[in-house]
Short mmCIF file of C-alpha atoms in Angstrom, two decimals:
data_model
loop_
_atom_site.label_atom_id
_atom_site.label_comp_id
_atom_site.label_asym_id
_atom_site.label_seq_id
_atom_site.Cartn_x
_atom_site.Cartn_y
_atom_site.Cartn_z
CA UNK A 1 -26.47 -17.93 20.89
CA UNK A 2 -26.42 -15.23 18.20
CA UNK A 3 -23.29 -13.59 20.12
CA UNK A 4 -21.71 -16.96 20.25
CA UNK A 5 -21.96 -17.62 16.50
CA UNK A 6 -20.45 -14.25 15.57
CA UNK A 7 -17.45 -14.95 18.12
CA UNK A 8 -17.17 -18.48 16.43
CA UNK A 9 -16.79 -16.76 12.97
CA UNK A 10 -14.50 -14.30 14.20
CA UNK A 11 -12.21 -16.84 15.69
CA UNK A 12 -12.11 -18.85 12.55
CA UNK A 13 -11.45 -15.91 10.58
CA UNK A 14 -8.58 -15.02 12.94
CA UNK A 15 -6.79 -18.55 12.74
CA UNK A 16 -3.33 -18.33 11.37
CA UNK A 17 -4.32 -21.20 8.81
CA UNK A 18 -7.26 -19.15 7.49
CA UNK A 19 -5.04 -16.13 7.22
CA UNK A 20 -2.52 -17.89 5.27
CA UNK A 21 -5.02 -19.45 2.99
CA UNK A 22 -6.17 -16.05 2.00
CA UNK A 23 -2.78 -14.96 1.50
CA UNK A 24 -2.18 -17.85 -0.74
CA UNK A 25 -5.38 -17.05 -2.61
CA UNK A 26 -4.51 -13.44 -3.15
CA UNK A 27 -1.08 -14.64 -4.52
CA UNK A 28 -2.30 -17.26 -6.90
CA UNK A 29 -5.01 -14.70 -8.15
CA UNK A 30 -2.68 -12.11 -8.95
CA UNK A 31 -0.59 -14.61 -10.76
CA UNK A 32 -3.58 -15.73 -12.91
CA UNK A 33 -4.66 -12.16 -13.70
CA UNK A 34 -0.83 -11.55 -14.95
CA UNK A 35 -1.09 -14.85 -16.89
CA UNK A 36 -4.30 -13.55 -18.79
CA UNK A 37 -2.30 -10.66 -20.27
CA UNK A 38 -0.37 -13.35 -22.42
CA UNK A 39 -2.41 -14.23 -25.49
CA UNK A 40 -0.39 -17.47 -25.73
CA UNK A 41 -1.44 -18.76 -22.49
CA UNK A 42 -5.08 -17.68 -22.87
CA UNK A 43 -5.02 -19.66 -26.26
CA UNK A 44 -4.06 -22.83 -24.18
CA UNK A 45 -5.23 -22.50 -20.77
CA UNK A 46 -7.78 -19.45 -20.79
CA UNK A 47 -10.51 -21.14 -19.49
CA UNK A 48 -8.67 -22.51 -16.45
CA UNK A 49 -7.41 -19.07 -15.78
CA UNK A 50 -10.77 -17.46 -15.81
CA UNK A 51 -12.34 -20.28 -13.60
CA UNK A 52 -9.26 -19.69 -11.08
CA UNK A 53 -10.06 -15.83 -11.24
CA UNK A 54 -13.89 -16.27 -10.65
CA UNK A 55 -13.20 -18.96 -7.65
CA UNK A 56 -10.79 -16.36 -5.93
CA UNK A 57 -13.39 -13.65 -6.40
CA UNK A 58 -16.02 -15.71 -4.97
CA UNK A 59 -13.83 -16.79 -1.94
CA UNK A 60 -12.92 -12.79 -1.43
CA UNK A 61 -16.71 -11.96 -1.47
CA UNK A 62 -17.42 -14.51 0.99
CA UNK A 63 -14.71 -13.83 3.41
CA UNK A 64 -15.76 -10.05 3.49
CA UNK A 65 -19.35 -11.03 4.10
CA UNK A 66 -18.05 -13.37 7.01
CA UNK A 67 -16.15 -10.29 8.42
CA UNK A 68 -19.03 -8.16 8.24
CA UNK A 69 -20.96 -10.80 10.23
CA UNK A 70 -18.56 -11.31 12.65
CA UNK A 71 -17.48 -7.82 13.51
CA UNK A 72 -20.72 -6.13 12.36
CA UNK A 73 -20.24 -2.39 13.31
CA UNK A 74 -16.53 -2.74 14.42
CA UNK A 75 -15.83 -3.73 10.80
CA UNK A 76 -16.17 -0.30 9.75
CA UNK A 77 -13.81 1.19 12.45
CA UNK A 78 -10.73 -0.48 10.73
CA UNK A 79 -9.32 1.37 7.49
CA UNK A 80 -7.83 -2.11 6.20
CA UNK A 81 -11.53 -3.40 6.34
CA UNK A 82 -12.46 -0.33 4.13
CA UNK A 83 -9.65 -1.23 1.76
CA UNK A 84 -10.74 -4.73 1.43
CA UNK A 85 -14.15 -3.97 0.99
CA UNK A 86 -13.71 -1.50 -1.90
CA UNK A 87 -11.39 -3.71 -3.52
CA UNK A 88 -13.84 -6.49 -3.66
CA UNK A 89 -16.63 -4.29 -4.66
CA UNK A 90 -14.57 -2.89 -7.85
CA UNK A 91 -14.00 -6.37 -8.71
CA UNK A 92 -17.68 -7.25 -8.58
CA UNK A 93 -18.62 -4.77 -10.87
CA UNK A 94 -19.44 -6.23 -14.32
CA UNK A 95 -16.35 -5.65 -16.56
CA UNK A 96 -18.03 -5.04 -19.52
CA UNK A 97 -19.84 -1.95 -21.47
CA UNK A 98 -19.48 1.45 -19.92
CA UNK A 99 -17.46 -0.32 -17.09
CA UNK A 100 -15.12 -2.27 -19.12
CA UNK A 101 -12.08 -0.18 -18.26
CA UNK A 102 -12.53 -1.84 -14.60
CA UNK A 103 -11.33 -4.92 -15.95
CA UNK A 104 -7.83 -3.50 -15.96
CA UNK A 105 -8.18 -3.01 -12.13
CA UNK A 106 -8.87 -6.35 -11.13
CA UNK A 107 -5.04 -6.28 -10.43
CA UNK A 108 -5.88 -4.21 -7.55
CA UNK A 109 -6.86 -7.62 -5.53
CA UNK A 110 -3.25 -8.15 -5.35
CA UNK A 111 -2.93 -5.08 -3.07
CA UNK A 112 -5.04 -7.07 -0.52
CA UNK A 113 -1.90 -8.86 0.15
CA UNK A 114 -0.85 -5.60 2.18
CA UNK A 115 -3.67 -5.91 4.30
CA UNK A 116 -3.47 -9.65 4.91
CA UNK A 117 0.12 -9.54 5.72
CA UNK A 118 0.73 -7.72 9.14
CA UNK A 119 4.41 -6.76 8.57
CA UNK A 120 3.20 -5.24 5.16
CA UNK A 121 0.33 -3.12 7.38
CA UNK A 122 3.06 -1.74 9.40
CA UNK A 123 5.32 -0.45 6.56
CA UNK A 124 2.45 1.13 4.88
CA UNK A 125 1.21 2.62 8.31
CA UNK A 126 5.09 3.84 9.08
CA UNK A 127 5.19 5.43 5.40
CA UNK A 128 1.79 7.33 6.35
CA UNK A 129 3.04 8.60 9.37
CA UNK A 130 6.30 9.76 7.56
CA UNK A 131 3.89 11.82 5.16
CA UNK A 132 4.27 15.16 7.05
CA UNK A 133 8.01 14.95 7.43
CA UNK A 134 8.06 14.13 3.75
CA UNK A 135 6.03 16.94 2.81
CA UNK A 136 8.29 19.40 4.39
CA UNK A 137 11.37 17.71 2.46
CA UNK A 138 9.33 17.81 -0.70
CA UNK A 139 8.57 21.50 -0.28
CA UNK A 140 12.34 22.23 0.03
CA UNK A 141 13.29 20.08 -2.56
CA UNK A 142 10.85 21.98 -5.00
CA UNK A 143 11.87 25.35 -3.83
CA UNK A 144 15.80 24.39 -4.49
CA UNK A 145 14.98 23.09 -7.94
CA UNK A 146 13.00 26.22 -8.64
CA UNK A 147 16.04 28.50 -7.40
CA UNK A 148 18.45 26.46 -9.34
CA UNK A 149 16.05 26.50 -12.58
CA UNK A 150 16.13 30.21 -12.66
CA UNK A 151 19.80 30.31 -12.09
CA UNK A 152 20.30 28.04 -14.91
CA UNK A 153 18.26 29.58 -17.22
CA UNK A 154 19.82 33.05 -16.59
CA UNK A 155 23.32 31.29 -17.07
CA UNK A 156 22.75 28.62 -19.88
CA UNK A 157 19.86 29.77 -21.69
CA UNK A 158 21.93 31.24 -24.59
CA UNK A 159 24.47 28.33 -24.86
CA UNK A 160 21.96 25.44 -24.77
CA UNK A 161 18.74 26.93 -25.40
CA UNK A 162 17.20 23.33 -25.95
CA UNK A 163 17.58 22.53 -22.59
CA UNK A 164 17.71 26.02 -20.53
CA UNK A 165 15.80 28.36 -22.86
CA UNK A 166 12.87 28.88 -20.40
CA UNK A 167 11.76 28.20 -17.04
CA UNK A 168 9.85 25.12 -17.89
CA UNK A 169 12.63 23.63 -19.90
CA UNK A 170 15.22 24.36 -17.19
CA UNK A 171 12.89 22.79 -14.62
CA UNK A 172 12.44 19.62 -16.68
CA UNK A 173 16.27 19.38 -17.63
CA UNK A 174 17.13 19.61 -13.71
CA UNK A 175 14.54 17.23 -12.90
CA UNK A 176 16.24 14.65 -15.29
CA UNK A 177 19.52 15.64 -13.81
CA UNK A 178 18.44 14.91 -10.16
CA UNK A 179 17.16 11.47 -11.32
CA UNK A 180 20.65 10.81 -12.64
CA UNK A 181 19.20 10.36 -16.44
CA UNK A 182 22.22 11.28 -18.63
CA UNK A 183 23.09 14.30 -16.63
CA UNK A 184 26.58 13.79 -18.09
CA UNK A 185 25.68 14.67 -21.77
CA UNK A 186 23.75 17.97 -20.44
CA UNK A 187 27.03 18.99 -18.35
CA UNK A 188 29.11 18.58 -21.26
CA UNK A 189 26.91 20.47 -23.63
CA UNK A 190 27.12 23.20 -21.48
CA UNK A 191 30.75 22.98 -20.50
CA UNK A 192 31.74 23.04 -24.08
CA UNK A 193 30.76 26.66 -24.05
CA UNK A 194 31.27 27.66 -20.28
CA UNK A 195 33.95 25.25 -18.88
CA UNK A 196 33.29 26.28 -15.18
CA UNK A 197 29.71 25.10 -15.50
CA UNK A 198 30.75 21.88 -13.64
CA UNK A 199 30.67 23.69 -10.50
CA UNK A 200 27.06 24.35 -10.81
CA UNK A 201 26.08 20.95 -11.96
CA UNK A 202 28.12 19.13 -9.29
CA UNK A 203 26.71 21.17 -6.47
CA UNK A 204 23.42 20.75 -7.72
CA UNK A 205 23.58 17.02 -7.73
CA UNK A 206 25.10 16.89 -4.10
CA UNK A 207 22.37 18.85 -2.71
CA UNK A 208 19.33 17.74 -4.84
CA UNK A 209 20.18 13.75 -5.17
CA UNK A 210 22.41 12.86 -2.07
CA UNK A 211 21.11 15.09 0.65
CA UNK A 212 17.48 15.08 -0.24
CA UNK A 213 17.47 11.26 -0.65
CA UNK A 214 19.46 10.81 2.56
CA UNK A 215 16.65 13.25 4.22
CA UNK A 216 13.86 10.94 2.86
CA UNK A 217 15.42 7.87 3.85
CA UNK A 218 15.89 9.23 7.20
CA UNK A 219 12.53 10.33 7.85
CA UNK A 220 10.99 6.79 6.72
CA UNK A 221 13.46 4.55 8.67
CA UNK A 222 12.54 6.86 11.90
CA UNK A 223 8.87 6.26 11.30
CA UNK A 224 9.34 2.55 10.80
CA UNK A 225 11.40 2.17 13.83
CA UNK A 226 8.54 3.85 15.80
CA UNK A 227 6.14 1.61 14.28
CA UNK A 228 7.80 -1.42 14.90
CA UNK A 229 6.30 -2.83 18.01
CA UNK A 230 8.53 -3.84 20.90
CA UNK A 231 8.90 -7.25 22.67
CA UNK A 232 6.83 -6.24 25.52
CA UNK A 233 4.15 -4.83 23.04
CA UNK A 234 3.86 -8.04 21.49
CA UNK A 235 3.48 -9.92 24.39
CA UNK A 236 0.67 -7.63 25.82
CA UNK A 237 -1.04 -8.05 22.55
CA UNK A 238 -0.84 -11.72 22.62
CA UNK A 239 -2.16 -11.64 26.12
CA UNK A 240 -5.14 -9.45 25.08
CA UNK A 241 -6.06 -12.00 22.32
CA UNK A 242 -5.78 -14.82 24.72
CA UNK A 243 -8.06 -12.91 27.32
CA UNK A 244 -10.61 -12.01 24.48
CA UNK A 245 -10.72 -15.48 23.55
CA UNK A 246 -11.46 -16.67 27.11
CA UNK A 247 -14.24 -14.23 27.44
CA UNK A 248 -15.80 -15.36 24.30
CA UNK A 249 -15.69 -18.84 25.43
CA UNK A 250 -17.37 -17.85 28.61
CA UNK A 251 -19.87 -16.13 26.81
CA UNK A 252 -20.57 -19.26 24.80
CA UNK A 253 -21.00 -21.25 27.82
CA UNK A 254 -23.07 -18.82 29.56
CA UNK A 255 -25.38 -18.74 26.59
CA UNK A 256 -25.43 -22.49 26.76
CA UNK A 257 -26.52 -22.59 30.27
CA UNK A 258 -29.05 -19.96 29.97
CA UNK A 259 -30.66 -21.59 27.10
CA UNK A 260 -30.82 -24.95 28.97
CA UNK A 261 -32.22 -23.06 31.90
CA UNK A 262 -35.15 -21.86 29.73
CA UNK A 263 -35.80 -25.18 28.13
CA UNK A 264 -35.99 -26.77 31.74
CA UNK A 265 -38.51 -23.91 32.76
CA UNK A 266 -40.55 -24.88 29.94
#
């Protein structure tokens, strides 16, 4: 009977209607926390916003406890369960005294939307899968910026000392140029003394911005394609869920028959 109760709780938590309700509560709670940053709204409906926040936190805590009861040891094998547990525990810490800074972290509850929506989980999983490839690209980009900064310091340090006087200044300026932040002004300042400097800036922008950005996009898109389940995989997953439900139902019936047989012998 104990196993049957665990299975019933698990099947209840996995219902699409329950999962949609959790998503709605997460969204509503994120909105109310954002509204609490407004002094005008707090003066008018502050009590209601705080009440909604407390109700949402209570529901989140009950849901986590229910999942712990339903999945037991299996709960800790899923990283997303750890993610949800940490967020709820942080939210339960009293936001006063030495821990008052945690009050600002309540908005982290909105991140539970990532674990509650399967498509978001796949996106995050794809991004994590792409980290090794992205690390290589980041290393290559840093090496390229360093080389360009040394060259820029040697070439433009005298004509634009406020931007290229020393290596740290050049690194910051080139990072600014890579992001597209007012790079034309920097280029014009240098070109007023060295007209040929446009060759350096255009080459640097083409390599750092367009090439590196496209490499990042290619790695992420490739990882997301690999993470996206195929129709056959989705069908197999659905069949596994159906089979698990049938096994759980058979377990419940078997427990009931065993219990009746025990009562009959008595």
